N, CA and C of each residue as an Amber inpcrd file, in Angstrom:
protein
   333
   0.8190000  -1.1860000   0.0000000   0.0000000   0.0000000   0.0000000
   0.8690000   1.2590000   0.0000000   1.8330000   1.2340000   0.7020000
   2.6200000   2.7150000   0.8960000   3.3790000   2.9280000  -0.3520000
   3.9640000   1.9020000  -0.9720000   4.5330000   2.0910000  -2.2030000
   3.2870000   2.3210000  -3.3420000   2.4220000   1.9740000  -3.0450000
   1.2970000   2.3740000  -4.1840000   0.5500000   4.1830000  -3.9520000
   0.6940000   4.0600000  -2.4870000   0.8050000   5.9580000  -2.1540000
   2.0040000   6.7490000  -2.8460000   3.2010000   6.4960000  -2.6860000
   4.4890000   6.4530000  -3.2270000   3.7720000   7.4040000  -4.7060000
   3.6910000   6.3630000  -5.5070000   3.2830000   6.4020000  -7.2390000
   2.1250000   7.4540000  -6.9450000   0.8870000   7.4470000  -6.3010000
   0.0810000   7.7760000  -6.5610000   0.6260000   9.4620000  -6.3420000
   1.5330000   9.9410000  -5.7270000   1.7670000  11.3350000  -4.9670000
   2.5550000  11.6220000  -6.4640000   3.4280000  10.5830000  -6.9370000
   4.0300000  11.2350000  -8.3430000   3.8810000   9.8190000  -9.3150000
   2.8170000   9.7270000 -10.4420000   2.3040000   9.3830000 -11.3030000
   3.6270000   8.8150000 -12.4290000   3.9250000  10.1560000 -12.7110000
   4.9610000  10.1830000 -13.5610000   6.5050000  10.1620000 -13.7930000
   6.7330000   9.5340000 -12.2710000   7.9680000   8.9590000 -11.6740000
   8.5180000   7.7820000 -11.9500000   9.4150000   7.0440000 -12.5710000
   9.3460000   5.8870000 -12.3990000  10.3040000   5.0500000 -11.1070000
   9.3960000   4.1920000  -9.9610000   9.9600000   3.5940000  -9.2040000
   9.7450000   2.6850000  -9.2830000  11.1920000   2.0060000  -8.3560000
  11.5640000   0.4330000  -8.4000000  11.6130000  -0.0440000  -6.7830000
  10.7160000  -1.1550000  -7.0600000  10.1520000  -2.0590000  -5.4650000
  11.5290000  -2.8270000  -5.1730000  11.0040000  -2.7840000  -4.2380000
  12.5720000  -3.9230000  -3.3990000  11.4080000  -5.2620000  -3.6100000
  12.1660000  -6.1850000  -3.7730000  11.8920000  -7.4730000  -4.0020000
  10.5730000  -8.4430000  -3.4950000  10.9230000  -7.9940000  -1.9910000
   9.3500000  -7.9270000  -0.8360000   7.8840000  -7.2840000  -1.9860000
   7.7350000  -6.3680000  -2.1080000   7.4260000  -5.4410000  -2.8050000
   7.0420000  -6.3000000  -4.0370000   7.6700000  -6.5150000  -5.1160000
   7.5000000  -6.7110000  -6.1080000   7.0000000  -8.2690000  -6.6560000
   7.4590000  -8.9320000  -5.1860000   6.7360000 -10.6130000  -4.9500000
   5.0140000  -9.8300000  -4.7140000   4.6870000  -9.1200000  -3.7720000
   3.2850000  -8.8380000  -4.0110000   2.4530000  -8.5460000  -4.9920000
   3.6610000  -7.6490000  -5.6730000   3.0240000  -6.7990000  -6.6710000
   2.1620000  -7.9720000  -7.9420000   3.3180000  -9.2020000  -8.0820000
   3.5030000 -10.1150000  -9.4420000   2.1470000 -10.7390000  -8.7210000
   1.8070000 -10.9890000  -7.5500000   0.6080000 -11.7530000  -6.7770000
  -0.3240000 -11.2350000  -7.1190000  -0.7900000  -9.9100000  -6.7870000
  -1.4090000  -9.0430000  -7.2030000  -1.9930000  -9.3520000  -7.9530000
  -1.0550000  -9.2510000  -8.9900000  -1.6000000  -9.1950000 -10.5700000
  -2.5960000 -10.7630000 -11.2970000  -2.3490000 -11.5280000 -10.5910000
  -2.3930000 -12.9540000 -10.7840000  -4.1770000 -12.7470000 -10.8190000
  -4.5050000 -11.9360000  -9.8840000  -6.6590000 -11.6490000 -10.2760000
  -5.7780000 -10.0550000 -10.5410000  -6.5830000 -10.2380000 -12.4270000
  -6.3020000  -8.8030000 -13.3050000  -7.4840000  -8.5810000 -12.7830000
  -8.1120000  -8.6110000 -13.0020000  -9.5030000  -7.9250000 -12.7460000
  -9.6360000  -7.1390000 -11.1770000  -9.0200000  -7.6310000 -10.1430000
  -9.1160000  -7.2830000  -9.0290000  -8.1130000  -6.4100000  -8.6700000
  -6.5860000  -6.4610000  -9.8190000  -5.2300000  -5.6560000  -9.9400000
  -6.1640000  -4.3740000 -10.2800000  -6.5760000  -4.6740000 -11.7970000
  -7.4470000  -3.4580000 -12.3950000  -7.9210000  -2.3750000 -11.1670000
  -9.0060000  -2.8500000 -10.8420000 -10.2410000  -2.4100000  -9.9830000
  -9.0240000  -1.6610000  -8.6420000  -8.1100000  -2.4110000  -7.9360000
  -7.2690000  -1.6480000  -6.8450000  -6.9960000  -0.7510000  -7.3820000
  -5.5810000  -0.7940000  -8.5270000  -4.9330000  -0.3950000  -9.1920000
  -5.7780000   1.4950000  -9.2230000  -6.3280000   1.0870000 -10.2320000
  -7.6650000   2.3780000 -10.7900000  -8.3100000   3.2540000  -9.0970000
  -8.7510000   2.1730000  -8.2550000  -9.3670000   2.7780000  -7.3180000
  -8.3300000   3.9650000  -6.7170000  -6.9190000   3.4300000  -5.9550000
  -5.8570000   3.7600000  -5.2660000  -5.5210000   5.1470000  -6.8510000
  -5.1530000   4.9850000  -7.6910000  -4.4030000   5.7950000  -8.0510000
  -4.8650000   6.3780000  -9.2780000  -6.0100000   6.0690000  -9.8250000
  -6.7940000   6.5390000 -11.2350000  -6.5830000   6.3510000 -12.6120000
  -5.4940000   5.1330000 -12.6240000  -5.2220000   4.9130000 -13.5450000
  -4.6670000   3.0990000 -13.4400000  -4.7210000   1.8230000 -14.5070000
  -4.0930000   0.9540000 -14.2810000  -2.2800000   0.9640000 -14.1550000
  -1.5600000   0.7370000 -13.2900000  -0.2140000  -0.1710000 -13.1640000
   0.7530000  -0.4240000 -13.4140000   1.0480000  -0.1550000 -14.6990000
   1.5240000  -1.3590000 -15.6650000   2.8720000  -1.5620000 -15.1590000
   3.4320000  -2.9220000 -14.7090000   4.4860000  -3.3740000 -14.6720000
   5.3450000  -3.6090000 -14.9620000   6.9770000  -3.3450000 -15.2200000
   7.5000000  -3.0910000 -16.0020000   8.7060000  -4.0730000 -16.0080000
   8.8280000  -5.2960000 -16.3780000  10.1710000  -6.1150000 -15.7490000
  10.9500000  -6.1510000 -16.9590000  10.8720000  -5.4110000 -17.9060000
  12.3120000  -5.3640000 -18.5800000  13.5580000  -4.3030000 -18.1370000
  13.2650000  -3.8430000 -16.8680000  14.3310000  -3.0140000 -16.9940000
  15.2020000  -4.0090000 -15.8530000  16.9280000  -4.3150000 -16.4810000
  17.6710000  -5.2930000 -15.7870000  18.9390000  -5.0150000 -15.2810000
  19.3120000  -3.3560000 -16.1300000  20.7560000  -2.9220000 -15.6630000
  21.0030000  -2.1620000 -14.1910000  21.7380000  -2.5660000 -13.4190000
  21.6880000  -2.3930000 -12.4460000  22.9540000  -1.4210000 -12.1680000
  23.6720000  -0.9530000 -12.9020000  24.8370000  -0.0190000 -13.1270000
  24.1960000   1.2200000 -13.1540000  25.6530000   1.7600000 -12.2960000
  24.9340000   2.7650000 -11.8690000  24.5270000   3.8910000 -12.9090000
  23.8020000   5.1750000 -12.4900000  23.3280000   5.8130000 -13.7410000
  22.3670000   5.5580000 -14.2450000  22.0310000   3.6440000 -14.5580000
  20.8600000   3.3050000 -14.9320000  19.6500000   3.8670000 -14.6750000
  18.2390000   3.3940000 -15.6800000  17.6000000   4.0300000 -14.7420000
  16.7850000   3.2060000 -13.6940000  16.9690000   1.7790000 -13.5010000
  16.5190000   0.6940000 -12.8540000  17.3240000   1.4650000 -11.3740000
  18.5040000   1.6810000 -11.6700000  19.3370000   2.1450000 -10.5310000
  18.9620000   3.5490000 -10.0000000  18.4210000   4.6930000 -10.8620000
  18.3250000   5.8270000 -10.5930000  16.7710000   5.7230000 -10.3330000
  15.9810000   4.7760000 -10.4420000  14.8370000   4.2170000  -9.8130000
  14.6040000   4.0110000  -8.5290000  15.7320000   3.1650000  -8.2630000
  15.8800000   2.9280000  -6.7860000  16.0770000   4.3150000  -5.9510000
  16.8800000   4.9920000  -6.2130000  17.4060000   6.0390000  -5.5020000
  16.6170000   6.9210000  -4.9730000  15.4610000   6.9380000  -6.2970000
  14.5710000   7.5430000  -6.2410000  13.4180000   7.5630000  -5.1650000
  12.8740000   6.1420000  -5.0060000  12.1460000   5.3550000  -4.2860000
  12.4830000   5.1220000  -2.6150000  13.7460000   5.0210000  -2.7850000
  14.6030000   4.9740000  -1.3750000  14.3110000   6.4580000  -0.6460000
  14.6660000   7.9090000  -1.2600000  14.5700000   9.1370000  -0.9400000
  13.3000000   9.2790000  -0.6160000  11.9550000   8.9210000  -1.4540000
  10.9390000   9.6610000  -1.5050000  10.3560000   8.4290000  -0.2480000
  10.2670000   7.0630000   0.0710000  10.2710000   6.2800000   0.6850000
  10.7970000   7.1070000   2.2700000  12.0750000   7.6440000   2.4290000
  12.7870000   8.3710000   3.6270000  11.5600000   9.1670000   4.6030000
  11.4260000  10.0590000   3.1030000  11.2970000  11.3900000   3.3510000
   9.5870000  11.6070000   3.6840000   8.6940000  10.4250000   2.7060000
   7.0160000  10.6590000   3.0550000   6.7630000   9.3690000   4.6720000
   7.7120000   8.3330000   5.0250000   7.4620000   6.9950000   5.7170000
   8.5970000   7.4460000   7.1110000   9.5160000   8.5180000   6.6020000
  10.7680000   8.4310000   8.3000000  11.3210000   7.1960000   8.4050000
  11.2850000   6.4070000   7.1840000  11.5550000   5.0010000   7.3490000
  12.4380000   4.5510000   6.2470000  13.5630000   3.5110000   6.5790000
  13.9760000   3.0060000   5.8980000  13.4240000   2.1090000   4.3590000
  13.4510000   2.4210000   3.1480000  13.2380000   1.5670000   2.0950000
  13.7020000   0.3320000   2.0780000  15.1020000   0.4130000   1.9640000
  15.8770000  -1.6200000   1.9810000  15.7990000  -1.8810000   3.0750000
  15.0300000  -3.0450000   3.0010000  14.9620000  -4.1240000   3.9200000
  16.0250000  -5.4410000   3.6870000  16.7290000  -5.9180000   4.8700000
  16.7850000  -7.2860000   4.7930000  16.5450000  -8.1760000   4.0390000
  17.2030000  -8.9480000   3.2800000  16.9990000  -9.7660000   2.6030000
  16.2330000  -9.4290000   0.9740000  15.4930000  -7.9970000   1.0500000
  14.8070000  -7.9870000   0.0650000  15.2380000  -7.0270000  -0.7030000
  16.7230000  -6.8170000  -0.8100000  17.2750000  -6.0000000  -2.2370000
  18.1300000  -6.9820000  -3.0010000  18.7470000  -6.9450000  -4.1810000
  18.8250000  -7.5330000  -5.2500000  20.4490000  -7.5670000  -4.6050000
  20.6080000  -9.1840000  -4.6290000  22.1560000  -9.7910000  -4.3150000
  22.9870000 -10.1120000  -5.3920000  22.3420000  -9.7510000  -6.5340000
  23.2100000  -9.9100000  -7.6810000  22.5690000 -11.5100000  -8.4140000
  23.4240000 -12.0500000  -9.3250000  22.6270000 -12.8820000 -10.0900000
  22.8470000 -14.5430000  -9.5140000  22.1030000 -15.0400000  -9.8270000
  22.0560000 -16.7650000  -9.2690000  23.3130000 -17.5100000  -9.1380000
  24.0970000 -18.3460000  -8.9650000  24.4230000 -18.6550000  -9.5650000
  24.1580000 -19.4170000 -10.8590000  25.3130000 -20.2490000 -11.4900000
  25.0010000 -20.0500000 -12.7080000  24.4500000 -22.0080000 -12.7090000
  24.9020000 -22.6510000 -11.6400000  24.3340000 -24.0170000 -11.5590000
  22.7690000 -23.7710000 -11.2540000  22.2150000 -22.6980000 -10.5290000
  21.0400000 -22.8680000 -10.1060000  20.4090000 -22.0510000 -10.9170000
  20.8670000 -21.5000000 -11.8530000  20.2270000 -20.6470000 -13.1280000
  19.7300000 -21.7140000 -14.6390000  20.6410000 -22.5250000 -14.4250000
  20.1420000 -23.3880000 -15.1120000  18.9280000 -24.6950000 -14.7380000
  19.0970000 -24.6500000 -13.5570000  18.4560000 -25.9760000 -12.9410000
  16.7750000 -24.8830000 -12.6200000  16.6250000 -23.5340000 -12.6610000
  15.2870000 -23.0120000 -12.8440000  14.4310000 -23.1860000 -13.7530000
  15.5290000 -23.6860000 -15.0820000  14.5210000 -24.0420000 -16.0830000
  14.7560000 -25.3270000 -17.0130000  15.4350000 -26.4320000 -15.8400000
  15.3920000 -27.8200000 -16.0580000  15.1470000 -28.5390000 -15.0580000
  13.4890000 -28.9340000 -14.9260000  12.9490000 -29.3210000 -14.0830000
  13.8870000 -30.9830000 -12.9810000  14.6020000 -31.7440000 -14.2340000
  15.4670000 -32.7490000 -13.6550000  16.9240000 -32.0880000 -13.3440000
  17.4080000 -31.1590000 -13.4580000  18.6100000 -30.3460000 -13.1090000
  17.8860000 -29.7720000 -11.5030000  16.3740000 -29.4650000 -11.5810000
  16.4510000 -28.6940000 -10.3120000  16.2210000 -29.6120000  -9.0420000
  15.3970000 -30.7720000  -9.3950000  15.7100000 -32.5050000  -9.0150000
  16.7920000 -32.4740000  -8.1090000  17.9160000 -32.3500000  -9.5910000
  19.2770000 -32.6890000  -8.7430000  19.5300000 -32.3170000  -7.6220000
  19.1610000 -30.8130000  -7.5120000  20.1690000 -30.1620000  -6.5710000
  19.9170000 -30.4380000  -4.9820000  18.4960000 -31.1590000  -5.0430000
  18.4000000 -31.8540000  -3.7640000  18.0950000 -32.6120000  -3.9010000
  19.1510000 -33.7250000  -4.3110000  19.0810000 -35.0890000  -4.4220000
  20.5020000 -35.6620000  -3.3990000
């Protein structure tokens, strides 16, 4: 909810959820019809989700997203944005990147 206040105070901002955040968000979405209907109610317009953005260097704007979100997060909540566990640790490794999308590779790994 507070990150959806967040957007709603600036529309035309683009921010990026910490991970916590963005597991809801993808839930959310899972009843469109009920995403819709929040979505519209909370902020007057639908949502739209955006997961192609992947560069995480700085400058980016996935990165200059965050920064963004973190400040305005500070400054409307007195509260910390990153949480524990739920900012981005960098990428999988590369055994368990493969075994996500080989159902007998992912077998293995607890076998």
């Amino acid at each position: 909810y507070n990150f959806l206040m967040l957007k709603r105070q600036s529309p035309k901002v683009v921010l990026a959820p910490t991970y916590d955040i963005d597991l809801i968000w993808h839930t959310h979405q899972l009843r469109p019809q009920r995403y819709c209907a929040d979505t519209v109610g909370l902020l007057g317009f639908v949502y739209a989700h955006d997961d192609s953005m992947q560069d995480r260097s700085a400058g980016s704007s996935l990165n200059n997203a965050h920064d963004e979100v973190r400040k305005r997060w500070s400054l409307q909540y007195n509260d910390e944005f990153n949480t524990p566990g739920g900012m981005f640790r960098g990428e999988p490794p590369s055994r368990l990147s493969a075994a996500l999308h080989d159902p007998n590779a992912l077998l293995a790994l607890f076998s």
